[in-house]
């Protein structure tokens, strides 16, 4: 019999009336578990618990908060293999990718364990004689976390860890597709010994639980990662009541390959960035912008590399690319590939549904040649193993095409020219730039975020996270 899991509020697990099956995208016969579909009232209960816990948690010593966060990091590390297996089952990442994500979550909690001890302020003289000015950082209160499905443990970690480190309390809503990894994280947080109410987990649909978090008057700040349309709705709801908002949304990220590039490096950057993790990353290289003189050579080499990759069950050692996360996303991917096939001048290589020993959502990588920068598939985020190859005359046209998008998360360039590298870092209208590296793949200790339709509000991760998770207070003192 498949076990049912409830929601975690005020240090206790509570059952709910309705549950949803969590299905393995590599094997539809594998039901990972039944997970609670809570009602809006559960958010009220979670916010009440978090509000009660906030005053004492804020006043808890930084060392105590640091120790608890370190305990979570240790717990994740100890259970890393089991967590990776669980993550691969529910999201479809290959086991190596899943293990990498799990360890990233551990590293994030460890980093913010240190940050809990580094909440510094300022002290300086006033313009008035005999007056001193003190500037301190304080937590916001209850933080609502709305996480996506593509990084089931890393993104909840990189939002929850800084919130807790700086003295906030948390209500987390994971994506309904991938609740098991968030439940596992909640259990580790519980075992670490956090006081009741400091961390709360409410699972359920985005339209119910996500909306309740965005609109709840007791939640001081909302941090969201997901699609741009949903992010805009979250912002509109939260900002209307003057809550702080942080959004990480879509991307249509370019990778420029110049004629002077090392072709082997360029191909690996393109294939890794566009197709690993089944292309289900907001940082994926979905537009490959190739200088004319090496276009054909690049395409041939990329297709040869893709032919070496095996699409299959995420738990099998031979698998390079796992399944699409669910049938709905697979239908989206196929719809965009249909549009590409009907677009004059375009040719789709790959992009075929394949059968394996188990019934799953298996789609081969799709490389679209003959694409233009204004094609639908070059403009809209597909969020699957699909990349358009766009031919350009020279470097200047490549930069123009790269910036011609409503998104601005990350951009990459492959070149051996230091001049082009430095120039592109300046001219790229994105929050992040990669040189001779895949666009997907960032470090947890530095700022993450984009521009335009990709991000809104202060940056995530690293020391910059305190810009969102704390507020400043200025005190003027005459002794």
Short mmCIF file of C-alpha atoms in Angstrom, two decimals:
data_model
loop_
_atom_site.label_atom_id
_atom_site.label_comp_id
_atom_site.label_asym_id
_atom_site.label_seq_id
_atom_site.Cartn_x
_atom_site.Cartn_y
_atom_site.Cartn_z
CA UNK A 1 0.00 0.00 0.00
CA UNK A 2 1.36 3.43 -0.94
CA UNK A 3 2.01 5.63 2.08
CA UNK A 4 0.45 9.08 2.46
CA UNK A 5 2.34 12.14 3.67
CA UNK A 6 0.73 15.20 5.20
CA UNK A 7 1.99 18.72 5.84
CA UNK A 8 4.47 20.01 8.42
CA UNK A 9 3.28 22.86 10.63
CA UNK A 10 4.52 24.03 14.04
CA UNK A 11 6.96 21.14 14.37
CA UNK A 12 4.33 18.43 13.74
CA UNK A 13 3.15 16.43 10.74
CA UNK A 14 -0.58 16.80 10.04
CA UNK A 15 -2.68 14.68 7.71
CA UNK A 16 -4.96 16.28 5.14
CA UNK A 17 -8.13 15.04 3.47
CA UNK A 18 -6.85 14.94 -0.11
CA UNK A 19 -3.64 13.52 -1.56
CA UNK A 20 -1.97 13.38 -4.98
CA UNK A 21 0.09 10.58 -6.48
CA UNK A 22 3.74 11.38 -7.16
CA UNK A 23 4.62 9.47 -10.36
CA UNK A 24 8.12 8.59 -11.55
CA UNK A 25 8.53 10.14 -15.04
CA UNK A 26 10.93 7.33 -15.96
CA UNK A 27 8.44 4.63 -14.97
CA UNK A 28 4.77 5.48 -14.73
CA UNK A 29 4.11 2.28 -12.76
CA UNK A 30 6.30 3.59 -9.92
CA UNK A 31 4.22 5.61 -7.46
CA UNK A 32 6.67 7.36 -5.14
CA UNK A 33 3.96 8.23 -2.65
CA UNK A 34 0.78 10.11 -1.89
CA UNK A 35 1.35 13.72 -0.86
CA UNK A 36 -1.05 16.13 0.72
CA UNK A 37 -3.12 18.61 -1.28
CA UNK A 38 -3.81 21.07 1.48
CA UNK A 39 -6.56 23.70 1.55
CA UNK A 40 -6.01 27.44 1.96
CA UNK A 41 -6.69 27.16 5.68
CA UNK A 42 -3.43 25.23 6.04
CA UNK A 43 -1.54 28.37 5.02
CA UNK A 44 -3.36 30.28 7.77
CA UNK A 45 -2.21 27.65 10.28
CA UNK A 46 1.36 27.70 8.98
CA UNK A 47 1.57 31.51 9.05
CA UNK A 48 0.14 31.57 12.59
CA UNK A 49 2.81 29.10 13.71
CA UNK A 50 5.58 31.00 11.93
CA UNK A 51 4.39 34.32 13.37
CA UNK A 52 4.42 32.94 16.92
CA UNK A 53 7.90 31.50 16.43
CA UNK A 54 9.38 34.61 14.84
CA UNK A 55 10.09 36.82 17.92
CA UNK A 56 12.13 34.19 19.75
CA UNK A 57 13.82 32.89 16.57
CA UNK A 58 14.91 36.40 15.66
CA UNK A 59 16.43 36.82 19.13
CA UNK A 60 18.13 33.43 19.02
CA UNK A 61 21.90 33.86 19.00
CA UNK A 62 23.56 33.81 15.58
CA UNK A 63 25.68 30.90 16.76
CA UNK A 64 22.58 28.84 17.52
CA UNK A 65 21.16 29.55 14.08
CA UNK A 66 24.52 28.72 12.51
CA UNK A 67 24.71 25.41 14.38
CA UNK A 68 21.22 24.39 13.28
CA UNK A 69 21.91 25.24 9.64
CA UNK A 70 25.15 23.28 9.80
CA UNK A 71 23.20 20.33 11.22
CA UNK A 72 20.92 20.46 8.18
CA UNK A 73 23.95 20.49 5.87
CA UNK A 74 25.35 17.47 7.70
CA UNK A 75 22.01 15.67 7.53
CA UNK A 76 21.73 16.21 3.78
CA UNK A 77 25.30 15.00 3.28
CA UNK A 78 24.73 11.87 5.35
CA UNK A 79 21.60 11.00 3.37
CA UNK A 80 22.95 12.18 0.01
CA UNK A 81 22.70 8.86 -1.83
CA UNK A 82 19.13 8.20 -0.71
CA UNK A 83 18.09 11.78 -1.46
CA UNK A 84 19.65 11.59 -4.94
CA UNK A 85 17.79 8.37 -5.68
CA UNK A 86 14.53 9.95 -4.53
CA UNK A 87 15.13 13.10 -6.56
CA UNK A 88 15.94 11.11 -9.70
CA UNK A 89 12.74 9.10 -9.26
CA UNK A 90 10.43 12.08 -8.87
CA UNK A 91 11.98 14.70 -11.19
CA UNK A 92 13.82 12.62 -13.79
CA UNK A 93 17.37 13.92 -13.40
CA UNK A 94 20.04 11.30 -13.94
CA UNK A 95 21.57 9.97 -10.75
CA UNK A 96 24.83 11.97 -11.16
CA UNK A 97 22.82 15.16 -11.76
CA UNK A 98 20.58 14.37 -8.79
CA UNK A 99 23.56 13.72 -6.52
CA UNK A 100 25.08 17.02 -7.64
CA UNK A 101 21.88 18.87 -6.77
CA UNK A 102 21.66 17.24 -3.36
CA UNK A 103 25.22 18.18 -2.53
CA UNK A 104 24.55 21.70 -3.71
CA UNK A 105 21.71 21.90 -1.20
CA UNK A 106 24.11 20.80 1.53
CA UNK A 107 26.68 23.39 0.44
CA UNK A 108 24.04 26.12 0.51
CA UNK A 109 23.00 25.33 4.08
CA UNK A 110 26.67 25.21 5.09
CA UNK A 111 27.39 28.56 3.44
CA UNK A 112 24.48 30.25 5.18
CA UNK A 113 25.51 28.69 8.46
CA UNK A 114 28.52 30.97 8.16
CA UNK A 115 26.43 33.90 6.95
CA UNK A 116 24.33 33.71 10.13
CA UNK A 117 27.46 34.88 11.96
CA UNK A 118 28.24 37.64 9.46
CA UNK A 119 25.21 39.90 9.71
CA UNK A 120 27.10 43.17 10.04
CA UNK A 121 25.92 46.73 10.41
CA UNK A 122 27.48 50.17 10.18
CA UNK A 123 28.46 52.81 12.69
CA UNK A 124 29.47 56.31 11.68
CA UNK A 125 29.41 59.90 12.79
CA UNK A 126 26.40 62.09 12.13
CA UNK A 127 26.57 65.46 10.41
CA UNK A 128 25.50 66.82 13.82
CA UNK A 129 28.04 67.16 16.58
CA UNK A 130 27.75 64.61 19.36
CA UNK A 131 25.44 62.26 17.44
CA UNK A 132 26.31 58.73 16.31
CA UNK A 133 24.49 56.83 13.58
CA UNK A 134 24.04 53.06 13.80
CA UNK A 135 22.68 51.06 10.85
CA UNK A 136 21.61 47.47 11.56
CA UNK A 137 19.99 44.68 9.57
CA UNK A 138 16.93 42.91 10.92
CA UNK A 139 14.80 40.05 9.58
CA UNK A 140 11.55 40.69 7.74
CA UNK A 141 9.30 38.24 9.58
CA UNK A 142 7.48 35.34 7.94
CA UNK A 143 8.82 34.52 4.46
CA UNK A 144 6.72 32.61 1.93
CA UNK A 145 8.76 30.37 -0.38
CA UNK A 146 7.21 29.15 -3.65
CA UNK A 147 9.57 26.69 -5.35
CA UNK A 148 9.56 25.15 -8.87
CA UNK A 149 9.77 21.52 -9.95
CA UNK A 150 13.08 21.50 -11.82
CA UNK A 151 15.34 21.69 -8.74
CA UNK A 152 13.29 19.95 -6.04
CA UNK A 153 15.81 20.31 -3.21
CA UNK A 154 18.37 22.91 -4.30
CA UNK A 155 15.94 25.79 -4.85
CA UNK A 156 14.02 25.22 -1.60
CA UNK A 157 17.45 25.17 0.05
CA UNK A 158 18.73 28.38 -1.50
CA UNK A 159 15.59 30.22 -0.43
CA UNK A 160 15.02 28.62 2.97
CA UNK A 161 18.61 28.65 4.25
CA UNK A 162 19.19 32.44 3.97
CA UNK A 163 15.72 33.19 5.30
CA UNK A 164 16.46 31.17 8.42
CA UNK A 165 20.06 32.38 8.73
CA UNK A 166 18.96 36.00 8.96
CA UNK A 167 16.28 35.29 11.56
CA UNK A 168 13.12 34.92 9.48
CA UNK A 169 10.62 32.08 9.76
CA UNK A 170 9.47 30.17 6.69
CA UNK A 171 6.40 28.73 5.00
CA UNK A 172 7.53 26.60 2.04
CA UNK A 173 5.33 25.45 -0.84
CA UNK A 174 7.14 23.06 -3.18
CA UNK A 175 5.92 22.40 -6.70
CA UNK A 176 3.11 19.88 -6.67
CA UNK A 177 4.99 17.67 -9.15
CA UNK A 178 7.96 17.12 -6.79
CA UNK A 179 6.89 17.15 -3.13
CA UNK A 180 8.97 14.18 -1.97
CA UNK A 181 12.34 15.98 -1.96
CA UNK A 182 10.87 18.91 -0.01
CA UNK A 183 9.30 16.51 2.48
CA UNK A 184 12.69 14.84 2.93
CA UNK A 185 14.26 18.27 3.53
CA UNK A 186 11.57 19.11 6.09
CA UNK A 187 12.35 15.90 7.97
CA UNK A 188 16.04 16.76 8.07
CA UNK A 189 15.23 20.26 9.34
CA UNK A 190 13.00 18.72 12.02
CA UNK A 191 15.71 16.24 13.05
CA UNK A 192 18.24 19.07 13.28
CA UNK A 193 16.20 20.53 16.17
CA UNK A 194 14.72 23.75 14.84
CA UNK A 195 12.09 25.20 17.20
CA UNK A 196 8.46 24.51 16.24
CA UNK A 197 7.02 27.00 13.78
CA UNK A 198 10.35 28.27 12.46
CA UNK A 199 10.03 26.14 9.33
CA UNK A 200 6.71 24.95 7.89
CA UNK A 201 5.88 22.94 4.76
CA UNK A 202 2.52 23.10 2.99
CA UNK A 203 2.08 20.96 -0.13
CA UNK A 204 -0.67 21.41 -2.69
CA UNK A 205 -1.61 23.13 -5.92
CA UNK A 206 -0.14 26.44 -6.94
CA UNK A 207 -3.53 27.97 -7.60
CA UNK A 208 -4.58 27.26 -4.01
CA UNK A 209 -1.49 27.25 -1.79
CA UNK A 210 0.67 29.56 -3.92
CA UNK A 211 -2.08 32.13 -4.15
CA UNK A 212 -2.76 31.88 -0.41
CA UNK A 213 0.91 32.56 0.34
CA UNK A 214 1.08 35.53 -2.06
CA UNK A 215 -2.04 37.13 -0.64
CA UNK A 216 -1.65 36.33 3.07
CA UNK A 217 -1.36 39.49 5.18
CA UNK A 218 0.84 37.70 7.70
CA UNK A 219 3.60 36.97 5.18
CA UNK A 220 6.10 39.81 4.99
CA UNK A 221 7.95 38.64 1.90
CA UNK A 222 7.48 36.17 -0.95
CA UNK A 223 10.32 34.57 -2.89
CA UNK A 224 9.25 32.75 -6.05
CA UNK A 225 10.90 30.74 -8.82
CA UNK A 226 8.85 29.62 -11.81
CA UNK A 227 7.39 30.81 -15.07
CA UNK A 228 7.11 34.48 -15.96
CA UNK A 229 3.28 34.55 -16.21
CA UNK A 230 2.88 33.00 -12.76
CA UNK A 231 5.62 35.21 -11.36
CA UNK A 232 3.81 38.31 -12.56
CA UNK A 233 0.62 37.16 -10.81
CA UNK A 234 2.54 36.46 -7.60
CA UNK A 235 4.10 39.92 -7.73
CA UNK A 236 0.82 41.67 -8.46
CA UNK A 237 -0.83 39.97 -5.51
CA UNK A 238 2.00 40.43 -3.02
CA UNK A 239 2.97 43.98 -3.98
CA UNK A 240 -0.67 45.05 -3.74
CA UNK A 241 -0.39 44.52 0.00
CA UNK A 242 3.16 46.01 0.07
CA UNK A 243 4.96 42.74 0.74
CA UNK A 244 8.56 42.34 -0.39
CA UNK A 245 8.86 40.25 -3.57
CA UNK A 246 11.71 38.35 -5.20
CA UNK A 247 11.10 36.62 -8.54
CA UNK A 248 13.28 34.29 -10.62
CA UNK A 249 11.47 33.43 -13.83
CA UNK A 250 12.22 32.43 -17.39
CA UNK A 251 15.11 32.59 -19.78
CA UNK A 252 15.79 32.33 -23.51
CA UNK A 253 19.51 32.21 -23.08
CA UNK A 254 21.96 32.67 -25.96
CA UNK A 255 25.28 30.94 -26.44
CA UNK A 256 27.41 32.72 -29.04
CA UNK A 257 30.07 30.69 -30.85
CA UNK A 258 32.59 32.80 -32.72
CA UNK A 259 34.76 31.64 -35.62
CA UNK A 260 37.87 31.64 -33.43
CA UNK A 261 36.32 29.36 -30.78
CA UNK A 262 37.73 25.97 -29.83
CA UNK A 263 35.05 23.89 -31.55
CA UNK A 264 35.30 20.99 -29.09
CA UNK A 265 34.77 23.32 -26.14
CA UNK A 266 31.93 25.08 -27.93
CA UNK A 267 30.10 21.84 -28.68
CA UNK A 268 30.42 20.63 -25.10
CA UNK A 269 29.19 23.97 -23.79
CA UNK A 270 26.21 23.87 -26.14
CA UNK A 271 25.24 20.26 -25.48
CA UNK A 272 25.66 20.54 -21.72
CA UNK A 273 23.87 23.86 -21.48
CA UNK A 274 21.01 23.05 -23.83
CA UNK A 275 20.26 19.38 -23.19
CA UNK A 276 21.55 18.10 -19.85
CA UNK A 277 18.93 17.95 -17.10
CA UNK A 278 16.61 17.37 -20.10
CA UNK A 279 16.90 21.09 -20.89
CA UNK A 280 14.66 21.81 -17.92
CA UNK A 281 16.71 24.67 -16.50
CA UNK A 282 15.98 28.38 -16.66
CA UNK A 283 19.67 28.82 -17.49
CA UNK A 284 19.59 26.42 -20.47
CA UNK A 285 21.19 27.52 -23.77
CA UNK A 286 18.08 27.47 -25.93
CA UNK A 287 19.53 29.79 -28.63
CA UNK A 288 22.85 28.79 -30.19
CA UNK A 289 24.09 31.79 -32.18
CA UNK A 290 26.84 30.67 -34.54
CA UNK A 291 29.14 32.75 -36.71
CA UNK A 292 28.62 31.93 -40.38
CA UNK A 293 32.10 30.62 -41.23
CA UNK A 294 31.92 27.77 -38.69
CA UNK A 295 28.14 27.20 -38.69
CA UNK A 296 28.12 23.96 -40.68
CA UNK A 297 31.09 22.53 -38.83
CA UNK A 298 29.49 23.33 -35.49
CA UNK A 299 26.15 21.78 -36.45
CA UNK A 300 27.81 18.58 -37.73
CA UNK A 301 29.91 18.23 -34.58
CA UNK A 302 26.93 18.92 -32.31
CA UNK A 303 24.72 16.35 -34.06
CA UNK A 304 27.53 13.81 -33.79
CA UNK A 305 27.82 14.51 -30.06
CA UNK A 306 24.05 14.23 -29.56
CA UNK A 307 24.07 10.87 -31.31
CA UNK A 308 26.35 9.58 -28.55
CA UNK A 309 23.90 10.46 -25.77
CA UNK A 310 21.47 7.90 -24.37
CA UNK A 311 17.99 8.99 -23.33
CA UNK A 312 16.46 6.70 -20.75
CA UNK A 313 15.50 5.85 -17.20
CA UNK A 314 17.09 8.32 -14.80
CA UNK A 315 18.16 5.51 -12.47
CA UNK A 316 20.18 3.61 -15.09
CA UNK A 317 23.94 4.13 -15.27
CA UNK A 318 23.93 4.29 -19.08
CA UNK A 319 21.52 7.24 -19.16
CA UNK A 320 22.87 10.66 -20.14
CA UNK A 321 19.51 12.44 -20.42
CA UNK A 322 16.50 11.50 -18.33
CA UNK A 323 12.80 11.88 -19.07
CA UNK A 324 10.71 15.02 -19.39
CA UNK A 325 9.20 15.72 -15.97
CA UNK A 326 5.59 14.82 -16.85
CA UNK A 327 3.23 14.23 -19.75
CA UNK A 328 1.97 17.80 -19.72
CA UNK A 329 5.49 19.19 -20.20
CA UNK A 330 6.14 16.57 -22.88
CA UNK A 331 3.07 17.81 -24.75
CA UNK A 332 4.42 21.36 -24.51
CA UNK A 333 7.79 20.29 -25.92
CA UNK A 334 6.13 18.44 -28.80
CA UNK A 335 3.87 21.40 -29.55
CA UNK A 336 6.88 23.70 -29.97
CA UNK A 337 8.65 21.11 -32.11
CA UNK A 338 5.56 20.94 -34.29
CA UNK A 339 5.70 24.71 -34.71
CA UNK A 340 9.38 24.49 -35.64
CA UNK A 341 8.71 21.78 -38.24
CA UNK A 342 6.07 23.98 -39.83
CA UNK A 343 8.32 27.07 -39.89
CA UNK A 344 9.75 27.79 -43.33
CA UNK A 345 13.49 27.24 -43.49
CA UNK A 346 13.72 25.30 -40.22
CA UNK A 347 14.70 21.65 -39.87
CA UNK A 348 14.31 19.66 -36.65
CA UNK A 349 16.99 17.06 -35.92
CA UNK A 350 15.85 14.64 -33.21
CA UNK A 351 12.97 15.60 -30.95
CA UNK A 352 11.39 12.15 -31.17
CA UNK A 353 9.45 10.32 -28.47
CA UNK A 354 11.18 6.99 -27.82
CA UNK A 355 10.20 3.85 -25.95
CA UNK A 356 12.25 2.21 -23.27
CA UNK A 357 11.82 -0.83 -21.03
CA UNK A 358 9.63 1.23 -18.71
CA UNK A 359 6.83 3.58 -19.74
CA UNK A 360 8.14 7.11 -19.37
CA UNK A 361 8.34 10.57 -20.93
CA UNK A 362 11.39 9.99 -23.11
CA UNK A 363 12.24 12.63 -25.73
CA UNK A 364 15.45 12.77 -27.73
CA UNK A 365 17.31 16.11 -27.86
CA UNK A 366 16.08 18.41 -30.63
CA UNK A 367 18.41 20.70 -32.57
CA UNK A 368 16.58 23.14 -34.84
CA UNK A 369 18.72 24.36 -37.72
CA UNK A 370 17.80 27.15 -40.11
CA UNK A 371 16.14 29.00 -37.24
CA UNK A 372 15.75 32.75 -37.08
CA UNK A 373 15.85 34.89 -33.98
CA UNK A 374 12.25 35.96 -34.50
CA UNK A 375 10.84 32.42 -34.81
CA UNK A 376 8.36 31.45 -32.10
CA UNK A 377 10.64 28.68 -30.82
CA UNK A 378 13.49 31.21 -30.62
CA UNK A 379 11.37 33.71 -28.65
CA UNK A 380 9.37 31.65 -26.15
CA UNK A 381 10.77 29.47 -23.40
CA UNK A 382 10.18 25.79 -24.22
CA UNK A 383 11.78 24.39 -21.06
CA UNK A 384 12.77 21.11 -22.65
CA UNK A 385 15.64 19.52 -24.60
CA UNK A 386 15.20 21.90 -27.53
CA UNK A 387 17.69 24.41 -28.95
CA UNK A 388 17.59 26.66 -32.02
CA UNK A 389 20.71 27.22 -34.12
CA UNK A 390 20.82 30.77 -35.50
CA UNK A 391 23.38 31.73 -38.14
CA UNK A 392 24.92 35.24 -37.96
CA UNK A 393 27.39 37.11 -40.14
CA UNK A 394 29.72 38.38 -37.43
CA UNK A 395 30.26 39.20 -33.77
CA UNK A 396 28.24 42.42 -33.76
CA UNK A 397 25.20 40.72 -35.25
CA UNK A 398 25.61 37.91 -32.71
CA UNK A 399 25.48 40.37 -29.80
CA UNK A 400 22.46 42.13 -31.31
CA UNK A 401 20.58 38.83 -31.64
CA UNK A 402 21.65 37.70 -28.18
CA UNK A 403 20.19 40.82 -26.56
CA UNK A 404 17.04 40.80 -28.72
CA UNK A 405 14.81 38.97 -26.22
CA UNK A 406 12.42 39.87 -23.43
CA UNK A 407 14.51 37.76 -21.08
CA UNK A 408 17.91 38.50 -19.58
CA UNK A 409 19.05 35.75 -17.26
CA UNK A 410 22.37 34.46 -18.62
CA UNK A 411 24.35 34.56 -21.85
CA UNK A 412 27.43 32.69 -22.97
CA UNK A 413 30.18 33.12 -25.50
CA UNK A 414 32.78 30.68 -26.82
CA UNK A 415 35.86 32.45 -28.14
CA UNK A 416 39.62 32.49 -27.83
CA UNK A 417 39.65 36.28 -28.18
CA UNK A 418 40.21 38.13 -24.92
CA UNK A 419 38.94 41.29 -26.60
CA UNK A 420 35.63 39.66 -27.61
CA UNK A 421 35.30 38.07 -24.19
CA UNK A 422 35.75 41.35 -22.35
CA UNK A 423 33.52 43.25 -24.77
CA UNK A 424 30.69 40.73 -24.48
CA UNK A 425 30.76 40.81 -20.69
CA UNK A 426 30.04 44.51 -20.99
CA UNK A 427 27.50 44.44 -23.83
CA UNK A 428 25.43 41.43 -22.76
CA UNK A 429 22.09 42.60 -21.34
CA UNK A 430 21.89 39.79 -18.79
CA UNK A 431 22.46 39.26 -15.10
CA UNK A 432 25.11 36.58 -15.68
CA UNK A 433 27.69 35.91 -18.42
CA UNK A 434 29.63 32.72 -19.15
CA UNK A 435 32.84 32.60 -21.20
CA UNK A 436 33.80 29.19 -22.63
CA UNK A 437 31.43 27.59 -20.12
CA UNK A 438 27.88 26.22 -20.34
CA UNK A 439 25.23 28.80 -19.51
CA UNK A 440 23.74 26.32 -17.05
CA UNK A 441 25.98 25.87 -14.02
CA UNK A 442 26.45 28.49 -11.32
CA UNK A 443 28.19 28.68 -7.95
CA UNK A 444 26.11 28.89 -4.76
CA UNK A 445 28.23 31.52 -3.01
CA UNK A 446 27.76 34.36 -5.51
CA UNK A 447 24.75 36.37 -6.69
CA UNK A 448 22.24 34.68 -9.00
CA UNK A 449 19.68 36.54 -11.09
CA UNK A 450 18.86 38.25 -14.33
CA UNK A 451 17.27 41.28 -15.97
CA UNK A 452 14.12 42.17 -17.89
CA UNK A 453 11.54 39.36 -17.78
CA UNK A 454 13.87 36.93 -16.04
CA UNK A 455 14.11 38.42 -12.56
CA UNK A 456 12.57 40.97 -10.24
CA UNK A 457 13.86 42.18 -6.89
CA UNK A 458 17.16 41.63 -5.10
CA UNK A 459 19.52 38.82 -6.13
CA UNK A 460 19.48 35.32 -4.71
CA UNK A 461 22.36 33.36 -3.17
CA UNK A 462 25.68 34.39 -1.70
CA UNK A 463 26.07 37.36 0.60
CA UNK A 464 23.73 39.31 -1.70
CA UNK A 465 20.82 37.23 -0.34
CA UNK A 466 20.72 39.46 2.73
CA UNK A 467 19.51 42.33 0.52
CA UNK A 468 16.18 40.55 0.24
CA UNK A 469 15.92 38.64 3.51
CA UNK A 470 16.77 41.58 5.79
CA UNK A 471 15.62 45.17 6.22
CA UNK A 472 17.72 48.05 7.49
CA UNK A 473 17.14 50.23 10.52
CA UNK A 474 18.99 53.50 11.12
CA UNK A 475 19.35 54.73 14.70
CA UNK A 476 20.58 58.20 15.73
CA UNK A 477 22.08 58.34 19.20
CA UNK A 478 23.10 61.29 21.38
CA UNK A 479 24.87 59.91 24.51
#
